[in-house]
Amino acid sequence: MTGNSNILDAAMRVFSKKGFRGSSIADITKEAGVSKALFYHYFKSKEDLLVIFAKKRLEDFSPLIRGLQADRPPEERVRFLIDFVLNELENESAKLRFYNMLYLSEDGVTAIEIAMNNYQEQFEQLFSVEKKLFSDLGFSDPAMEATFMRSTLQGISLEYLLGPADYPLEIMKKKLLTRYISNGDSK
Amino acid sequence: MTGNSNILDAAMRVFSKKGFRGSSIADITKEAGVSKALFYHYFKSKEDLLVIFAKKRLEDFSPLIRGLQADRPPEERVRFLIDFVLNELENESAKLRFYNMLYLSEDGVTAIEIAMNNYQEQFEQLFSVEKKLFSDLGFSDPAMEATFMRSTLQGISLEYLLGPADYPLEIMKKKLLTRYISNGDSK
Amino acid sequence: MTGNSNILDAAMRVFSKKGFRGSSIADITKEAGVSKALFYHYFKSKEDLLVIFAKKRLEDFSPLIRGLQADRPPEERVRFLIDFVLNELENESAKLRFYNMLYLSEDGVTAIEIAMNNYQEQFEQLFSVEKKLFSDLGFSDPAMEATFMRSTLQGISLEYLLGPADYPLEIMKKKLLTRYISNGDSK
Amino acid sequence: MTGNSNILDAAMRVFSKKGFRGSSIADITKEAGVSKALFYHYFKSKEDLLVIFAKKRLEDFSPLIRGLQADRPPEERVRFLIDFVLNELENESAKLRFYNMLYLSEDGVTAIEIAMNNYQEQFEQLFSVEKKLFSDLGFSDPAMEATFMRSTLQGISLEYLLGPADYPLEIMKKKLLTRYISNGDSK
DNA sequence: TATGAATGAGTATTCATTCAT
DNA sequence: CATGAATGAATACTCATTCAT
């Protein structure tokens, strides 16, 4: 573990608990067990971290793209998509809460825009394989369907994060799946 | 306009732009055109505002409950529900972005818990009329269906807020509606 | 009880607990159950209170002067002096702690100087009857003896105030008395 | 001079003039010629200073204990005790005024309690050598005598501090001494 | 006699950041 | 690679005081 990633890990832990604005460099370096000066040896600024995390998040989607590119029947692919997005919820809820706040905050939006410069292409790839998926599933407007799916997954994620204990995640997963794979009772 | 609500309005404007933690009392009082001290004449603390806004938000749902209680065919009620939630997006996107961040942040969760003390009952009422709606629509598990609907609406809202300009809100609305009212081509 | 004295009493209670600088006008008026503005209706400023209390304190000594002026044997008078100073300790320790701090603080010294303008004469009277007392007791330097007595009483008071529970006040009283009335074992 | 002790010295100067509550961190750091932030680099809080000073004060008594432990005739020891306590008055009156206020204020009492945790033992030692002294001098109740002596010294100190210019310190010293060493006219 | 609204200046404390070593 | 010393600017919050009513 380089000192660098030690600090990054600490930062993610702290941000997950107290948010970006609510966390200070002192909080982070205390959590990492290093001096504040060392933080500035590795990173340009506090905002710098946000860009790094935004990039990291975008990279998270690489395996999703590869999974959707694979030569598999669309039913398998849609199940893969749903599982990919919703399975990380249970293990990484603090981190995901942080990422969700990032999307909504001005700080985050700025960071994401900077990060996007390098990842625009990748993002378009993702959208493209999603469209391919819904086209293969027989939808007449695969782009809209991809957007709808993304929104629904986002909503389920968000509602889960608001109260993980009470949320019927598995049932929601199944409910969503039956919309695309006709093997269950939809009512 | 009492001094009190002048400050509250200013606070909402500022929070919407810069978030709760990102906004200072100085920002708020400057926006309101009053002294910092006057803020503390009316409010106990910065956190106090959060509780007030959380209560306000909970009150926003009163007309929704009344609308769903009305003696109307379920098709009309489901359309009312969807419209109620998604129509405010266009006019109040800044405010809603703030509320969404509130749900996700620790500050917000604390405030909501305090506010909830007075509104628990009302919230249960909302869930109850939603279940009635989906029961009337013929769903065998109306509670789960209500949760799914809520998640989907939340997801559409969130995705819209991330990029209002590009988001096909009307199409998503229609797509969602056809799930419950069989008059359109679902594919 | 006029509103005026209601506030003064409240102020003394608050000052006794938190000191002069540690108490705010808000603390005082809250304790008195009136508005801050009413405070300024009756008093010119916070410092004003200090002068008032300093005057009050100086007035406290009037009965002491009268008691020492009375035509009684010096043994009775010295006992009266000791009792007068030390008896109030038990009932009024909070108030006395406040007065003692007053003597030591710059705020207090200023206030006392202002108050003294009106009471200089009275104070000289007190010193004069004390000197008469020690002269009657046969001391060759009654002024010095008065100063010594005053210092000792002050010291006993102070030490008592530092820890009333553990301090052997009655024994100290007796010990002091035997210095002037030869009826006890001095060792 | 480390930055640390530079600030501590400045704090003592400021506290001596304006008291603890009457002094601000800004006052202290201005006096020390450093930034406010540096204060918090070295100290946890304003109250922290009080604990530090309380500890310092307790340490001041170490040489007194050693002096009283020494194998010397009790007459010499009692003279040492009186000199030790009263001699610092002339050089350090501002500092001592501050310490005396400390004893009386709630802030100070809290600080002293915290400081005492480490010095309880030392304090008991002091009391013990004082008792030994008065026992050697032939008093039947040395504990009470020690308390009486302490009170008298405290009182002389306090009265001196209230008006150093007019107070006959040397005469009081002699007066007190004759109580224990029979070589002078007590009247 | 009584108050609520209002404020400028100040309070302790924290922040992100820099720099010499 | 690593730190302690240092700071200007900001933070939430409080203060004594005034004034219109």
mmCIF file with all atom_site columns, C-alpha atoms in Angstrom, chain C residues 16-18 21-22 96-97 100-101 103-107 109 137-141 143-145 147-152 154-156 158-159 161-162 167-168 171-172 175-176 178-180 185-187, chain D residues 16-18 21-22 96-97 100-101 103-107 109 137-141 143-145 147-152 154-156 158-159 161-162 167-168 171-172 175-176 178-180 185-187:
data_model
loop_
_atom_site.group_PDB
_atom_site.id
_atom_site.type_symbol
_atom_site.label_atom_id
_atom_site.label_alt_id
_atom_site.label_comp_id
_atom_site.label_asym_id
_atom_site.label_entity_id
_atom_site.label_seq_id
_atom_site.pdbx_PDB_ins_code
_atom_site.Cartn_x
_atom_site.Cartn_y
_atom_site.Cartn_z
_atom_site.occupancy
_atom_site.B_iso_or_equiv
_atom_site.pdbx_formal_charge
_atom_site.auth_seq_id
_atom_site.auth_comp_id
_atom_site.auth_asym_id
_atom_site.auth_atom_id
_atom_site.pdbx_PDB_model_num
ATOM 1  C CA . SER C 1 16  ? -23.149 34.443 41.894 1.00 0.00 ? 16  SER C CA 1
ATOM 2  C CA . LYS C 1 17  ? -23.283 31.401 39.663 1.00 0.00 ? 17  LYS C CA 1
ATOM 3  C CA . LYS C 1 18  ? -21.381 32.521 36.592 1.00 0.00 ? 18  LYS C CA 1
ATOM 4  C CA . ARG C 1 21  ? -18.143 38.568 32.744 1.00 0.00 ? 21  ARG C CA 1
ATOM 5  C CA . GLY C 1 22  ? -19.608 35.099 32.433 1.00 0.00 ? 22  GLY C CA 1
ATOM 6  C CA . LEU C 1 96  ? -19.782 36.413 48.910 1.00 0.00 ? 96  LEU C CA 1
ATOM 7  C CA . ARG C 1 97  ? -17.778 34.507 46.374 1.00 0.00 ? 97  ARG C CA 1
ATOM 8  C CA . ASN C 1 100 ? -14.644 38.576 46.599 1.00 0.00 ? 100 ASN C CA 1
ATOM 9  C CA . MET C 1 101 ? -14.087 38.198 42.868 1.00 0.00 ? 101 MET C CA 1
ATOM 10 C CA . TYR C 1 103 ? -12.576 43.066 44.728 1.00 0.00 ? 103 TYR C CA 1
ATOM 11 C CA . LEU C 1 104 ? -9.961  41.283 42.652 1.00 0.00 ? 104 LEU C CA 1
ATOM 12 C CA . SER C 1 105 ? -11.156 42.076 39.135 1.00 0.00 ? 105 SER C CA 1
ATOM 13 C CA . GLU C 1 106 ? -10.534 45.246 37.223 1.00 0.00 ? 106 GLU C CA 1
ATOM 14 C CA . ASP C 1 107 ? -14.245 45.595 36.513 1.00 0.00 ? 107 ASP C CA 1
ATOM 15 C CA . VAL C 1 109 ? -12.220 47.769 41.240 1.00 0.00 ? 109 VAL C CA 1
ATOM 16 C CA . LEU C 1 137 ? -8.318  46.192 74.233 1.00 0.00 ? 137 LEU C CA 1
ATOM 17 C CA . GLY C 1 138 ? -4.934  47.607 75.175 1.00 0.00 ? 138 GLY C CA 1
ATOM 18 C CA . PHE C 1 139 ? -3.042  47.280 71.899 1.00 0.00 ? 139 PHE C CA 1
ATOM 19 C CA . SER C 1 140 ? -0.276  49.796 71.432 1.00 0.00 ? 140 SER C CA 1
ATOM 20 C CA . ASP C 1 141 ? -0.809  50.026 67.662 1.00 0.00 ? 141 ASP C CA 1
ATOM 21 C CA . ALA C 1 143 ? -4.475  50.730 63.501 1.00 0.00 ? 143 ALA C CA 1
ATOM 22 C CA . MET C 1 144 ? -2.116  47.904 62.638 1.00 0.00 ? 144 MET C CA 1
ATOM 23 C CA . GLU C 1 145 ? -4.109  45.555 64.780 1.00 0.00 ? 145 GLU C CA 1
ATOM 24 C CA . THR C 1 147 ? -5.580  45.775 59.647 1.00 0.00 ? 147 THR C CA 1
ATOM 25 C CA . PHE C 1 148 ? -4.349  42.445 60.934 1.00 0.00 ? 148 PHE C CA 1
ATOM 26 C CA . MET C 1 149 ? -7.807  41.498 62.141 1.00 0.00 ? 149 MET C CA 1
ATOM 27 C CA . ARG C 1 150 ? -9.341  42.484 58.858 1.00 0.00 ? 150 ARG C CA 1
ATOM 28 C CA . SER C 1 151 ? -6.795  40.425 56.934 1.00 0.00 ? 151 SER C CA 1
ATOM 29 C CA . THR C 1 152 ? -7.348  37.409 59.114 1.00 0.00 ? 152 THR C CA 1
ATOM 30 C CA . GLN C 1 154 ? -10.755 38.025 55.048 1.00 0.00 ? 154 GLN C CA 1
ATOM 31 C CA . GLY C 1 155 ? -8.479  34.987 54.908 1.00 0.00 ? 155 GLY C CA 1
ATOM 32 C CA . ILE C 1 156 ? -10.803 32.822 56.918 1.00 0.00 ? 156 ILE C CA 1
ATOM 33 C CA . LEU C 1 158 ? -11.769 33.152 51.544 1.00 0.00 ? 158 LEU C CA 1
ATOM 34 C CA . GLU C 1 159 ? -10.551 29.749 52.653 1.00 0.00 ? 159 GLU C CA 1
ATOM 35 C CA . LEU C 1 161 ? -15.455 29.869 50.378 1.00 0.00 ? 161 LEU C CA 1
ATOM 36 C CA . LEU C 1 162 ? -12.941 27.670 48.590 1.00 0.00 ? 162 LEU C CA 1
ATOM 37 C CA . TYR C 1 167 ? -13.504 24.068 56.517 1.00 0.00 ? 167 TYR C CA 1
ATOM 38 C CA . PRO C 1 168 ? -13.596 24.118 60.347 1.00 0.00 ? 168 PRO C CA 1
ATOM 39 C CA . ILE C 1 171 ? -12.877 26.281 65.401 1.00 0.00 ? 171 ILE C CA 1
ATOM 40 C CA . MET C 1 172 ? -11.219 29.095 63.476 1.00 0.00 ? 172 MET C CA 1
ATOM 41 C CA . LYS C 1 175 ? -9.029  30.395 67.719 1.00 0.00 ? 175 LYS C CA 1
ATOM 42 C CA . LEU C 1 176 ? -9.252  33.966 66.544 1.00 0.00 ? 176 LEU C CA 1
ATOM 43 C CA . THR C 1 178 ? -8.762  33.692 72.072 1.00 0.00 ? 178 THR C CA 1
ATOM 44 C CA . ARG C 1 179 ? -6.228  36.060 70.611 1.00 0.00 ? 179 ARG C CA 1
ATOM 45 C CA . TYR C 1 180 ? -8.191  38.939 72.081 1.00 0.00 ? 180 TYR C CA 1
ATOM 46 C CA . ASP C 1 185 ? -5.830  27.746 75.992 1.00 0.00 ? 185 ASP C CA 1
ATOM 47 C CA . SER C 1 186 ? -3.955  29.392 73.205 1.00 0.00 ? 186 SER C CA 1
ATOM 48 C CA . LYS C 1 187 ? -1.867  26.277 72.590 1.00 0.00 ? 187 LYS C CA 1
ATOM 49 C CA . SER D 1 16  ? -3.382  39.097 34.992 1.00 0.00 ? 16  SER D CA 1
ATOM 50 C CA . LYS D 1 17  ? -4.641  42.355 33.560 1.00 0.00 ? 17  LYS D CA 1
ATOM 51 C CA . LYS D 1 18  ? -8.129  41.482 32.397 1.00 0.00 ? 18  LYS D CA 1
ATOM 52 C CA . ARG D 1 21  ? -13.275 35.711 30.969 1.00 0.00 ? 21  ARG D CA 1
ATOM 53 C CA . GLY D 1 22  ? -12.286 39.248 30.175 1.00 0.00 ? 22  GLY D CA 1
ATOM 54 C CA . LEU D 1 96  ? -1.266  36.394 42.128 1.00 0.00 ? 96  LEU D CA 1
ATOM 55 C CA . ARG D 1 97  ? -4.363  38.483 41.660 1.00 0.00 ? 97  ARG D CA 1
ATOM 56 C CA . ASN D 1 100 ? -6.777  34.348 43.510 1.00 0.00 ? 100 ASN D CA 1
ATOM 57 C CA . MET D 1 101 ? -9.599  35.020 41.081 1.00 0.00 ? 101 MET D CA 1
ATOM 58 C CA . TYR D 1 103 ? -9.727  29.981 43.043 1.00 0.00 ? 103 TYR D CA 1
ATOM 59 C CA . LEU D 1 104 ? -12.994 31.866 43.339 1.00 0.00 ? 104 LEU D CA 1
ATOM 60 C CA . SER D 1 105 ? -14.426 31.408 39.854 1.00 0.00 ? 105 SER D CA 1
ATOM 61 C CA . GLU D 1 106 ? -16.270 28.394 38.597 1.00 0.00 ? 106 GLU D CA 1
ATOM 62 C CA . ASP D 1 107 ? -13.972 28.201 35.588 1.00 0.00 ? 107 ASP D CA 1
ATOM 63 C CA . VAL D 1 109 ? -12.447 25.562 40.262 1.00 0.00 ? 109 VAL D CA 1
ATOM 64 C CA . LEU D 1 137 ? 6.103   24.186 67.878 1.00 0.00 ? 137 LEU D CA 1
ATOM 65 C CA . GLY D 1 138 ? 4.098   22.618 70.671 1.00 0.00 ? 138 GLY D CA 1
ATOM 66 C CA . PHE D 1 139 ? 0.546   23.117 69.463 1.00 0.00 ? 139 PHE D CA 1
ATOM 67 C CA . SER D 1 140 ? -1.935  20.547 70.693 1.00 0.00 ? 140 SER D CA 1
ATOM 68 C CA . ASP D 1 141 ? -3.993  20.658 67.490 1.00 0.00 ? 141 ASP D CA 1
ATOM 69 C CA . ALA D 1 143 ? -3.947  20.428 61.894 1.00 0.00 ? 143 ALA D CA 1
ATOM 70 C CA . MET D 1 144 ? -6.211  23.245 63.003 1.00 0.00 ? 144 MET D CA 1
ATOM 71 C CA . GLU D 1 145 ? -3.223  25.480 63.510 1.00 0.00 ? 145 GLU D CA 1
ATOM 72 C CA . THR D 1 147 ? -5.427  25.733 58.679 1.00 0.00 ? 147 THR D CA 1
ATOM 73 C CA . PHE D 1 148 ? -5.429  28.904 60.722 1.00 0.00 ? 148 PHE D CA 1
ATOM 74 C CA . MET D 1 149 ? -1.990  29.858 59.469 1.00 0.00 ? 149 MET D CA 1
ATOM 75 C CA . ARG D 1 150 ? -2.978  29.214 55.899 1.00 0.00 ? 150 ARG D CA 1
ATOM 76 C CA . SER D 1 151 ? -6.099  31.331 56.260 1.00 0.00 ? 151 SER D CA 1
ATOM 77 C CA . THR D 1 152 ? -4.175  34.193 57.804 1.00 0.00 ? 152 THR D CA 1
ATOM 78 C CA . GLN D 1 154 ? -4.235  34.004 52.470 1.00 0.00 ? 154 GLN D CA 1
ATOM 79 C CA . GLY D 1 155 ? -5.974  36.963 54.065 1.00 0.00 ? 155 GLY D CA 1
ATOM 80 C CA . ILE D 1 156 ? -2.834  39.045 54.266 1.00 0.00 ? 156 ILE D CA 1
ATOM 81 C CA . LEU D 1 158 ? -5.576  39.180 49.539 1.00 0.00 ? 158 LEU D CA 1
ATOM 82 C CA . GLU D 1 159 ? -5.674  42.447 51.442 1.00 0.00 ? 159 GLU D CA 1
ATOM 83 C CA . LEU D 1 161 ? -3.400  42.645 46.554 1.00 0.00 ? 161 LEU D CA 1
ATOM 84 C CA . LEU D 1 162 ? -6.425  44.890 46.998 1.00 0.00 ? 162 LEU D CA 1
ATOM 85 C CA . TYR D 1 167 ? -0.757  47.878 52.930 1.00 0.00 ? 167 TYR D CA 1
ATOM 86 C CA . PRO D 1 168 ? 1.799   47.501 55.768 1.00 0.00 ? 168 PRO D CA 1
ATOM 87 C CA . ILE D 1 171 ? 4.437   44.905 59.884 1.00 0.00 ? 171 ILE D CA 1
ATOM 88 C CA . MET D 1 172 ? 1.834   42.194 59.278 1.00 0.00 ? 172 MET D CA 1
ATOM 89 C CA . LYS D 1 175 ? 2.875   40.505 63.794 1.00 0.00 ? 175 LYS D CA 1
ATOM 90 C CA . LEU D 1 176 ? 2.176   37.030 62.456 1.00 0.00 ? 176 LEU D CA 1
ATOM 91 C CA . THR D 1 178 ? 5.388   36.828 66.992 1.00 0.00 ? 178 THR D CA 1
ATOM 92 C CA . ARG D 1 179 ? 2.432   34.519 67.311 1.00 0.00 ? 179 ARG D CA 1
ATOM 93 C CA . TYR D 1 180 ? 4.820   31.584 66.928 1.00 0.00 ? 180 TYR D CA 1
ATOM 94 C CA . ASP D 1 185 ? 5.850   42.208 72.529 1.00 0.00 ? 185 ASP D CA 1
ATOM 95 C CA . SER D 1 186 ? 2.574   40.767 71.365 1.00 0.00 ? 186 SER D CA 1
ATOM 96 C CA . LYS D 1 187 ? 0.677   43.863 72.374 1.00 0.00 ? 187 LYS D CA 1
#
